[in-house]
């Protein structure tokens, strides 16, 4: 006999394997985004330097990184909530939401990764300290973007796998046109 507090475990066991891959990718995205914000805040913001953000020569790439990683955190946590709190297999519009939000994340994380990479290389070439922290930021940014893109791909695969199947046309008798007309 199942107690009410154990019902959520049974619901989690019903999720298909591909859904667990999306949950894992969303968790990895949360971890990478959190770590990226932490690395930037702890190692790449230095008030002793003329640009306080050591990710670039001028401007404030650190703020852009914070904003993008926070958006990533909220959207990835929303995807996790959708998978874990709702019966994913029964709600088809959730597929579209996950694909759209994952592609949205992948786009902005691509822009962030490219910006961090290009501006960070300029800062490294100028001799700013924090090269190893910048390299870690590059890796986490690109990994986060890859997780978002993979979430969209796996969810599209789930959608394709669960699409309504077309009925096979068998040989059926076609009513003839002469039978339906009345005779003279």
Short mmCIF file of C-alpha atoms in Angstrom, two decimals:
data_model
loop_
_atom_site.label_atom_id
_atom_site.label_comp_id
_atom_site.label_asym_id
_atom_site.label_seq_id
_atom_site.Cartn_x
_atom_site.Cartn_y
_atom_site.Cartn_z
CA UNK A 1 0.00 0.00 0.00
CA UNK A 2 1.30 3.40 -0.96
CA UNK A 3 1.34 6.22 1.53
CA UNK A 4 0.54 9.75 0.32
CA UNK A 5 4.06 11.02 1.00
CA UNK A 6 5.58 8.34 -1.28
CA UNK A 7 3.42 9.16 -4.30
CA UNK A 8 5.94 11.65 -5.70
CA UNK A 9 8.56 8.87 -5.94
CA UNK A 10 6.25 6.77 -8.06
CA UNK A 11 5.55 9.77 -10.27
CA UNK A 12 9.28 10.37 -10.76
CA UNK A 13 9.80 6.76 -11.78
CA UNK A 14 7.24 7.21 -14.57
CA UNK A 15 9.38 9.79 -16.38
CA UNK A 16 10.95 8.36 -19.55
CA UNK A 17 14.71 8.09 -19.81
CA UNK A 18 15.00 10.95 -22.29
CA UNK A 19 13.22 13.21 -19.81
CA UNK A 20 15.86 12.36 -17.22
CA UNK A 21 18.52 13.44 -19.73
CA UNK A 22 16.82 16.84 -20.02
CA UNK A 23 16.62 17.06 -16.20
CA UNK A 24 20.35 16.27 -15.98
CA UNK A 25 21.20 18.86 -18.62
CA UNK A 26 19.09 21.47 -16.83
CA UNK A 27 20.88 20.67 -13.55
CA UNK A 28 24.26 20.93 -15.29
CA UNK A 29 23.16 24.26 -16.75
CA UNK A 30 22.24 25.51 -13.26
CA UNK A 31 25.61 24.37 -11.90
CA UNK A 32 27.59 25.96 -14.75
CA UNK A 33 25.67 29.23 -14.56
CA UNK A 34 26.11 29.43 -10.79
CA UNK A 35 29.81 28.60 -11.02
CA UNK A 36 30.31 31.14 -13.81
CA UNK A 37 28.71 33.89 -11.71
CA UNK A 38 30.87 32.85 -8.76
CA UNK A 39 34.11 32.84 -10.74
CA UNK A 40 33.37 36.24 -12.21
CA UNK A 41 32.38 37.72 -8.84
CA UNK A 42 35.29 36.29 -6.86
CA UNK A 43 38.18 36.23 -9.32
CA UNK A 44 37.42 38.65 -12.14
CA UNK A 45 36.06 41.73 -10.37
CA UNK A 46 38.93 43.76 -8.95
CA UNK A 47 38.43 47.31 -7.74
CA UNK A 48 42.20 47.90 -7.74
CA UNK A 49 42.33 47.93 -11.53
CA UNK A 50 41.10 50.73 -13.76
CA UNK A 51 38.51 48.46 -15.38
CA UNK A 52 36.93 46.79 -12.39
CA UNK A 53 35.97 43.81 -14.57
CA UNK A 54 38.97 41.78 -15.66
CA UNK A 55 37.02 40.17 -18.49
CA UNK A 56 37.55 43.12 -20.79
CA UNK A 57 39.62 46.24 -21.46
CA UNK A 58 36.77 48.73 -21.25
CA UNK A 59 33.06 48.41 -20.67
CA UNK A 60 31.43 46.05 -18.22
CA UNK A 61 31.22 42.51 -19.49
CA UNK A 62 30.87 41.27 -15.90
CA UNK A 63 27.41 42.83 -15.54
CA UNK A 64 26.34 41.30 -18.84
CA UNK A 65 27.61 37.94 -17.56
CA UNK A 66 25.68 38.31 -14.28
CA UNK A 67 22.44 39.17 -16.06
CA UNK A 68 22.76 36.32 -18.57
CA UNK A 69 23.64 33.73 -15.93
CA UNK A 70 20.71 34.81 -13.73
CA UNK A 71 18.33 34.47 -16.67
CA UNK A 72 19.87 31.06 -17.32
CA UNK A 73 19.34 30.03 -13.72
CA UNK A 74 15.69 31.05 -13.65
CA UNK A 75 14.83 29.44 -16.99
CA UNK A 76 16.72 26.21 -16.20
CA UNK A 77 15.02 26.00 -12.80
CA UNK A 78 11.68 26.54 -14.55
CA UNK A 79 12.45 23.67 -16.91
CA UNK A 80 13.40 21.48 -13.93
CA UNK A 81 10.16 22.39 -12.20
CA UNK A 82 8.19 21.58 -15.31
CA UNK A 83 9.76 18.14 -15.54
CA UNK A 84 9.62 17.24 -11.88
CA UNK A 85 6.34 18.79 -10.78
CA UNK A 86 4.18 18.10 -13.80
CA UNK A 87 3.51 14.79 -15.51
CA UNK A 88 5.64 15.63 -18.54
CA UNK A 89 4.37 12.85 -20.73
CA UNK A 90 0.75 14.05 -20.59
CA UNK A 91 1.27 17.75 -21.28
CA UNK A 92 2.28 18.27 -24.90
CA UNK A 93 2.50 22.11 -24.80
CA UNK A 94 5.30 21.75 -22.24
CA UNK A 95 7.45 20.31 -25.04
CA UNK A 96 7.15 23.54 -26.97
CA UNK A 97 7.92 25.62 -23.89
CA UNK A 98 11.06 23.61 -23.14
CA UNK A 99 12.29 23.78 -26.74
CA UNK A 100 11.61 27.51 -26.98
CA UNK A 101 13.17 28.38 -23.64
CA UNK A 102 16.18 26.13 -24.31
CA UNK A 103 16.78 27.77 -27.67
CA UNK A 104 16.32 31.21 -26.06
CA UNK A 105 18.93 30.27 -23.46
CA UNK A 106 21.28 28.80 -26.04
CA UNK A 107 21.14 32.01 -28.09
CA UNK A 108 21.88 34.32 -25.16
CA UNK A 109 24.51 31.99 -23.75
CA UNK A 110 26.14 31.87 -27.19
CA UNK A 111 26.25 35.68 -27.27
CA UNK A 112 27.65 35.71 -23.71
CA UNK A 113 30.24 33.02 -24.47
CA UNK A 114 31.38 34.78 -27.61
CA UNK A 115 31.59 38.12 -25.81
CA UNK A 116 33.50 36.66 -22.87
CA UNK A 117 35.87 34.82 -25.20
CA UNK A 118 36.64 37.80 -27.45
CA UNK A 119 36.85 40.41 -24.69
CA UNK A 120 38.70 38.05 -22.36
CA UNK A 121 41.34 37.35 -25.01
CA UNK A 122 41.86 41.10 -25.36
CA UNK A 123 42.31 41.40 -21.58
CA UNK A 124 44.77 38.49 -21.56
CA UNK A 125 46.75 40.02 -24.44
CA UNK A 126 46.89 43.34 -22.53
CA UNK A 127 48.44 41.52 -19.55
CA UNK A 128 45.55 41.73 -17.09
CA UNK A 129 45.74 39.23 -14.21
CA UNK A 130 43.27 36.39 -13.84
CA UNK A 131 44.05 34.38 -16.96
CA UNK A 132 43.18 31.04 -15.34
CA UNK A 133 39.88 32.45 -14.04
CA UNK A 134 39.08 33.79 -17.51
CA UNK A 135 39.81 30.35 -19.00
CA UNK A 136 37.46 28.76 -16.44
CA UNK A 137 34.81 31.35 -17.33
CA UNK A 138 35.19 30.50 -21.03
CA UNK A 139 34.76 26.79 -20.35
CA UNK A 140 31.71 27.22 -18.12
CA UNK A 141 30.04 29.65 -20.52
CA UNK A 142 30.46 27.34 -23.51
CA UNK A 143 29.39 24.29 -21.47
CA UNK A 144 26.26 26.10 -20.30
CA UNK A 145 25.42 27.04 -23.90
CA UNK A 146 25.96 23.44 -25.01
CA UNK A 147 23.65 22.14 -22.27
CA UNK A 148 20.89 24.50 -23.40
CA UNK A 149 21.29 23.44 -27.02
CA UNK A 150 21.28 19.76 -26.05
CA UNK A 151 18.15 20.28 -23.93
CA UNK A 152 16.38 21.67 -26.98
CA UNK A 153 17.62 18.80 -29.19
CA UNK A 154 16.62 16.06 -26.73
CA UNK A 155 13.20 17.63 -26.22
CA UNK A 156 12.70 17.85 -29.99
CA UNK A 157 13.68 14.16 -30.16
CA UNK A 158 11.05 13.40 -27.48
CA UNK A 159 8.47 15.36 -29.48
CA UNK A 160 9.39 13.51 -32.68
CA UNK A 161 9.28 10.15 -30.92
CA UNK A 162 5.87 10.86 -29.38
CA UNK A 163 4.29 12.43 -32.46
CA UNK A 164 0.93 11.07 -33.54
CA UNK A 165 1.42 8.24 -35.94
CA UNK A 166 -0.30 8.35 -39.30
CA UNK A 167 -2.75 5.60 -39.87
CA UNK A 168 -1.65 3.20 -42.54
CA UNK A 169 -4.01 3.10 -45.43
CA UNK A 170 -5.19 -0.40 -45.95
CA UNK A 171 -7.06 -1.72 -48.88
CA UNK A 172 -10.62 -0.64 -48.33
CA UNK A 173 -13.49 -0.89 -50.70
CA UNK A 174 -14.09 2.39 -52.44
CA UNK A 175 -17.74 2.99 -53.24
CA UNK A 176 -18.18 3.31 -56.92
CA UNK A 177 -19.60 6.47 -58.40
CA UNK A 178 -22.23 4.53 -60.34
CA UNK A 179 -23.72 2.93 -57.26
CA UNK A 180 -24.53 6.26 -55.66
CA UNK A 181 -26.39 7.69 -58.64
CA UNK A 182 -29.98 6.80 -59.16
CA UNK A 183 -30.85 5.02 -62.35
CA UNK A 184 -33.05 6.37 -65.19
#
